[in-house]
Amino acid sequence: MPVSQGSKYKELCLQDIKYAESISYETLRERHITKYRSFFDRVALELHGEDYSYLPTDQRIRRAGTGKPDNGLVVLVFDYARYLAICGSREGTQPMNLQGIWNHRIIAPWRCNYTLNINTQMNYWIMETCALPELHEPLLKMIKEDNHGNFR
């Protein structure tokens, strides 16, 4: 727990921000795209049907809510889930939880705890199906650690 155990999480975060500020937006964006594509391009989902990509996403969601099929929207949600998994669970980071990796507390005021129940399991279901096995690393590391960051 960074706060109660004296981790210098703020200093480390500020160092990362300072480093990021020293690099151009274009360079950061290109690095991000290159890195995430190395994971993302492993799998592709194709569902045929009428193309509604000309509609804004909110309209597509409302339309689908009325029972009208939009296979492209299904693919878009699938791809979005993969993107979040790729960006949210990388080697050397914290595992995904319900509220996000930006939370500095293990037990947040709104209870986005790291609990090894269905919530955590659902965050990681997509990994094997989408050929992303190495993205389990943060979760597996956390499971092996005790409350002080030491491996059992």
PDB file of N, CA and C in Angstrom, residues 36-83:
ATOM      1  N   TYR A  36       1.203  -0.836 -28.610  1.00  0.00           N
ATOM      2  CA  TYR A  36      -0.091  -1.507 -28.458  1.00  0.00           C
ATOM      3  C   TYR A  36      -0.417  -2.350 -29.680  1.00  0.00           C
ATOM      4  N   ARG A  37      -0.019  -1.938 -30.858  1.00  0.00           N
ATOM      5  CA  ARG A  37      -0.280  -2.732 -32.075  1.00  0.00           C
ATOM      6  C   ARG A  37       0.432  -4.078 -32.023  1.00  0.00           C
ATOM      7  N   SER A  38       1.591  -4.129 -31.359  1.00  0.00           N
ATOM      8  CA  SER A  38       2.309  -5.402 -31.261  1.00  0.00           C
ATOM      9  C   SER A  38       1.473  -6.443 -30.527  1.00  0.00           C
ATOM     10  N   PHE A  39       0.569  -6.008 -29.680  1.00  0.00           N
ATOM     11  CA  PHE A  39      -0.371  -6.904 -28.994  1.00  0.00           C
ATOM     12  C   PHE A  39      -1.689  -7.004 -29.767  1.00  0.00           C
ATOM     13  N   PHE A  40      -2.217  -5.858 -30.152  1.00  0.00           N
ATOM     14  CA  PHE A  40      -3.556  -5.762 -30.741  1.00  0.00           C
ATOM     15  C   PHE A  40      -3.675  -6.548 -32.044  1.00  0.00           C
ATOM     16  N   ASP A  41      -2.633  -6.519 -32.856  1.00  0.00           N
ATOM     17  CA  ASP A  41      -2.700  -7.140 -34.179  1.00  0.00           C
ATOM     18  C   ASP A  41      -2.613  -8.662 -34.162  1.00  0.00           C
ATOM     19  N   ARG A  42      -2.557  -9.266 -32.990  1.00  0.00           N
ATOM     20  CA  ARG A  42      -2.502 -10.722 -32.899  1.00  0.00           C
ATOM     21  C   ARG A  42      -3.836 -11.383 -33.227  1.00  0.00           C
ATOM     22  N   VAL A  43      -4.918 -10.647 -33.046  1.00  0.00           N
ATOM     23  CA  VAL A  43      -6.262 -11.213 -33.193  1.00  0.00           C
ATOM     24  C   VAL A  43      -7.134 -10.223 -33.960  1.00  0.00           C
ATOM     25  N   ALA A  44      -8.015 -10.743 -34.786  1.00  0.00           N
ATOM     26  CA  ALA A  44      -9.006  -9.896 -35.461  1.00  0.00           C
ATOM     27  C   ALA A  44     -10.346 -10.620 -35.441  1.00  0.00           C
ATOM     28  N   LEU A  45     -11.382  -9.882 -35.161  1.00  0.00           N
ATOM     29  CA  LEU A  45     -12.734 -10.419 -35.177  1.00  0.00           C
ATOM     30  C   LEU A  45     -13.471  -9.814 -36.355  1.00  0.00           C
ATOM     31  N   GLU A  46     -14.045 -10.663 -37.188  1.00  0.00           N
ATOM     32  CA  GLU A  46     -14.847 -10.196 -38.318  1.00  0.00           C
ATOM     33  C   GLU A  46     -16.246 -10.775 -38.196  1.00  0.00           C
ATOM     34  N   LEU A  47     -17.227  -9.897 -38.164  1.00  0.00           N
ATOM     35  CA  LEU A  47     -18.625 -10.300 -38.172  1.00  0.00           C
ATOM     36  C   LEU A  47     -19.286  -9.565 -39.325  1.00  0.00           C
ATOM     37  N   HIS A  48     -19.842 -10.304 -40.231  1.00  0.00           N
ATOM     38  CA  HIS A  48     -20.425  -9.682 -41.415  1.00  0.00           C
ATOM     39  C   HIS A  48     -21.833  -9.187 -41.126  1.00  0.00           C
ATOM     40  N   GLY A  49     -22.226  -8.218 -41.875  1.00  0.00           N
ATOM     41  CA  GLY A  49     -23.553  -7.628 -41.734  1.00  0.00           C
ATOM     42  C   GLY A  49     -23.542  -6.223 -42.288  1.00  0.00           C
ATOM     43  N   GLU A  50     -24.654  -5.565 -42.149  1.00  0.00           N
ATOM     44  CA  GLU A  50     -24.770  -4.200 -42.669  1.00  0.00           C
ATOM     45  C   GLU A  50     -23.834  -3.258 -41.921  1.00  0.00           C
ATOM     46  N   ASP A  51     -23.241  -2.313 -42.667  1.00  0.00           N
ATOM     47  CA  ASP A  51     -22.277  -1.381 -42.096  1.00  0.00           C
ATOM     48  C   ASP A  51     -22.984  -0.129 -41.576  1.00  0.00           C
ATOM     49  N   TYR A  52     -22.855   0.091 -40.273  1.00  0.00           N
ATOM     50  CA  TYR A  52     -23.429   1.284 -39.642  1.00  0.00           C
ATOM     51  C   TYR A  52     -22.344   2.201 -39.100  1.00  0.00           C
ATOM     52  N   SER A  53     -21.126   2.054 -39.583  1.00  0.00           N
ATOM     53  CA  SER A  53     -20.015   2.843 -39.052  1.00  0.00           C
ATOM     54  C   SER A  53     -20.161   4.334 -39.348  1.00  0.00           C
ATOM     55  N   TYR A  54     -21.036   4.702 -40.242  1.00  0.00           N
ATOM     56  CA  TYR A  54     -21.280   6.117 -40.536  1.00  0.00           C
ATOM     57  C   TYR A  54     -22.056   6.796 -39.404  1.00  0.00           C
ATOM     58  N   LEU A  55     -22.676   6.005 -38.524  1.00  0.00           N
ATOM     59  CA  LEU A  55     -23.423   6.563 -37.393  1.00  0.00           C
ATOM     60  C   LEU A  55     -22.497   6.786 -36.198  1.00  0.00           C
ATOM     61  N   PRO A  56     -22.734   7.834 -35.411  1.00  0.00           N
ATOM     62  CA  PRO A  56     -21.977   7.999 -34.167  1.00  0.00           C
ATOM     63  C   PRO A  56     -22.236   6.821 -33.226  1.00  0.00           C
ATOM     64  N   THR A  57     -21.248   6.504 -32.413  1.00  0.00           N
ATOM     65  CA  THR A  57     -21.333   5.339 -31.531  1.00  0.00           C
ATOM     66  C   THR A  57     -22.539   5.396 -30.604  1.00  0.00           C
ATOM     67  N   ASP A  58     -22.851   6.570 -30.040  1.00  0.00           N
ATOM     68  CA  ASP A  58     -24.003   6.637 -29.131  1.00  0.00           C
ATOM     69  C   ASP A  58     -25.301   6.272 -29.842  1.00  0.00           C
ATOM     70  N   GLN A  59     -25.430   6.650 -31.101  1.00  0.00           N
ATOM     71  CA  GLN A  59     -26.623   6.279 -31.867  1.00  0.00           C
ATOM     72  C   GLN A  59     -26.647   4.782 -32.161  1.00  0.00           C
ATOM     73  N   ARG A  60     -25.490   4.222 -32.415  1.00  0.00           N
ATOM     74  CA  ARG A  60     -25.406   2.784 -32.669  1.00  0.00           C
ATOM     75  C   ARG A  60     -25.801   1.996 -31.421  1.00  0.00           C
ATOM     76  N   ILE A  61     -25.374   2.469 -30.264  1.00  0.00           N
ATOM     77  CA  ILE A  61     -25.716   1.787 -29.005  1.00  0.00           C
ATOM     78  C   ILE A  61     -27.222   1.862 -28.765  1.00  0.00           C
ATOM     79  N   ARG A  62     -27.800   3.036 -28.947  1.00  0.00           N
ATOM     80  CA  ARG A  62     -29.263   3.161 -28.773  1.00  0.00           C
ATOM     81  C   ARG A  62     -30.006   2.265 -29.768  1.00  0.00           C
ATOM     82  N   ARG A  63     -29.537   2.268 -30.995  1.00  0.00           N
ATOM     83  CA  ARG A  63     -30.162   1.449 -32.038  1.00  0.00           C
ATOM     84  C   ARG A  63     -30.085  -0.034 -31.668  1.00  0.00           C
ATOM     85  N   ALA A  64     -28.922  -0.475 -31.200  1.00  0.00           N
ATOM     86  CA  ALA A  64     -28.755  -1.878 -30.797  1.00  0.00           C
ATOM     87  C   ALA A  64     -29.655  -2.205 -29.609  1.00  0.00           C
ATOM     88  N   GLY A  65     -29.885  -1.234 -28.749  1.00  0.00           N
ATOM     89  CA  GLY A  65     -30.761  -1.437 -27.599  1.00  0.00           C
ATOM     90  C   GLY A  65     -32.200  -1.695 -27.974  1.00  0.00           C
ATOM     91  N   THR A  66     -32.561  -1.370 -29.190  1.00  0.00           N
ATOM     92  CA  THR A  66     -33.924  -1.651 -29.671  1.00  0.00           C
ATOM     93  C   THR A  66     -34.005  -3.003 -30.365  1.00  0.00           C
ATOM     94  N   GLY A  67     -32.888  -3.736 -30.349  1.00  0.00           N
ATOM     95  CA  GLY A  67     -32.888  -5.077 -30.939  1.00  0.00           C
ATOM     96  C   GLY A  67     -32.418  -5.129 -32.378  1.00  0.00           C
ATOM     97  N   LYS A  68     -31.991  -4.008 -32.935  1.00  0.00           N
ATOM     98  CA  LYS A  68     -31.506  -3.995 -34.321  1.00  0.00           C
ATOM     99  C   LYS A  68     -30.048  -4.420 -34.338  1.00  0.00           C
ATOM    100  N   PRO A  69     -29.712  -5.402 -35.157  1.00  0.00           N
ATOM    101  CA  PRO A  69     -28.338  -5.925 -35.152  1.00  0.00           C
ATOM    102  C   PRO A  69     -27.329  -4.928 -35.712  1.00  0.00           C
ATOM    103  N   ASP A  70     -26.150  -4.921 -35.123  1.00  0.00           N
ATOM    104  CA  ASP A  70     -25.033  -4.110 -35.600  1.00  0.00           C
ATOM    105  C   ASP A  70     -23.764  -4.872 -35.246  1.00  0.00           C
ATOM    106  N   ASN A  71     -23.393  -5.804 -36.116  1.00  0.00           N
ATOM    107  CA  ASN A  71     -22.210  -6.629 -35.853  1.00  0.00           C
ATOM    108  C   ASN A  71     -20.933  -5.800 -35.769  1.00  0.00           C
ATOM    109  N   GLY A  72     -20.907  -4.685 -36.482  1.00  0.00           N
ATOM    110  CA  GLY A  72     -19.745  -3.803 -36.401  1.00  0.00           C
ATOM    111  C   GLY A  72     -19.591  -3.202 -35.012  1.00  0.00           C
ATOM    112  N   LEU A  73     -20.706  -2.941 -34.336  1.00  0.00           N
ATOM    113  CA  LEU A  73     -20.657  -2.421 -32.971  1.00  0.00           C
ATOM    114  C   LEU A  73     -20.110  -3.489 -32.023  1.00  0.00           C
ATOM    115  N   VAL A  74     -20.477  -4.726 -32.249  1.00  0.00           N
ATOM    116  CA  VAL A  74     -19.942  -5.832 -31.447  1.00  0.00           C
ATOM    117  C   VAL A  74     -18.426  -5.900 -31.611  1.00  0.00           C
ATOM    118  N   VAL A  75     -17.941  -5.775 -32.839  1.00  0.00           N
ATOM    119  CA  VAL A  75     -16.495  -5.790 -33.093  1.00  0.00           C
ATOM    120  C   VAL A  75     -15.828  -4.579 -32.433  1.00  0.00           C
ATOM    121  N   LEU A  76     -16.473  -3.421 -32.511  1.00  0.00           N
ATOM    122  CA  LEU A  76     -15.925  -2.216 -31.891  1.00  0.00           C
ATOM    123  C   LEU A  76     -15.775  -2.388 -30.381  1.00  0.00           C
ATOM    124  N   VAL A  77     -16.758  -2.965 -29.728  1.00  0.00           N
ATOM    125  CA  VAL A  77     -16.693  -3.191 -28.276  1.00  0.00           C
ATOM    126  C   VAL A  77     -15.613  -4.231 -27.956  1.00  0.00           C
ATOM    127  N   PHE A  78     -15.538  -5.274 -28.749  1.00  0.00           N
ATOM    128  CA  PHE A  78     -14.493  -6.292 -28.576  1.00  0.00           C
ATOM    129  C   PHE A  78     -13.102  -5.655 -28.686  1.00  0.00           C
ATOM    130  N   ASP A  79     -12.909  -4.828 -29.707  1.00  0.00           N
ATOM    131  CA  ASP A  79     -11.620  -4.169 -29.897  1.00  0.00           C
ATOM    132  C   ASP A  79     -11.324  -3.181 -28.768  1.00  0.00           C
ATOM    133  N   TYR A  80     -12.341  -2.489 -28.293  1.00  0.00           N
ATOM    134  CA  TYR A  80     -12.162  -1.551 -27.184  1.00  0.00           C
ATOM    135  C   TYR A  80     -11.739  -2.304 -25.919  1.00  0.00           C
ATOM    136  N   ALA A  81     -12.359  -3.451 -25.665  1.00  0.00           N
ATOM    137  CA  ALA A  81     -11.990  -4.263 -24.500  1.00  0.00           C
ATOM    138  C   ALA A  81     -10.534  -4.711 -24.603  1.00  0.00           C
ATOM    139  N   ARG A  82     -10.108  -5.099 -25.796  1.00  0.00           N
ATOM    140  CA  ARG A  82      -8.708  -5.505 -25.979  1.00  0.00           C
ATOM    141  C   ARG A  82      -7.764  -4.327 -25.761  1.00  0.00           C
ATOM    142  N   TYR A  83      -8.145  -3.168 -26.271  1.00  0.00           N
ATOM    143  CA  TYR A  83      -7.310  -1.978 -26.100  1.00  0.00           C
ATOM    144  C   TYR A  83      -7.146  -1.647 -24.613  1.00  0.00           C
TER     145      TYR A  83
END
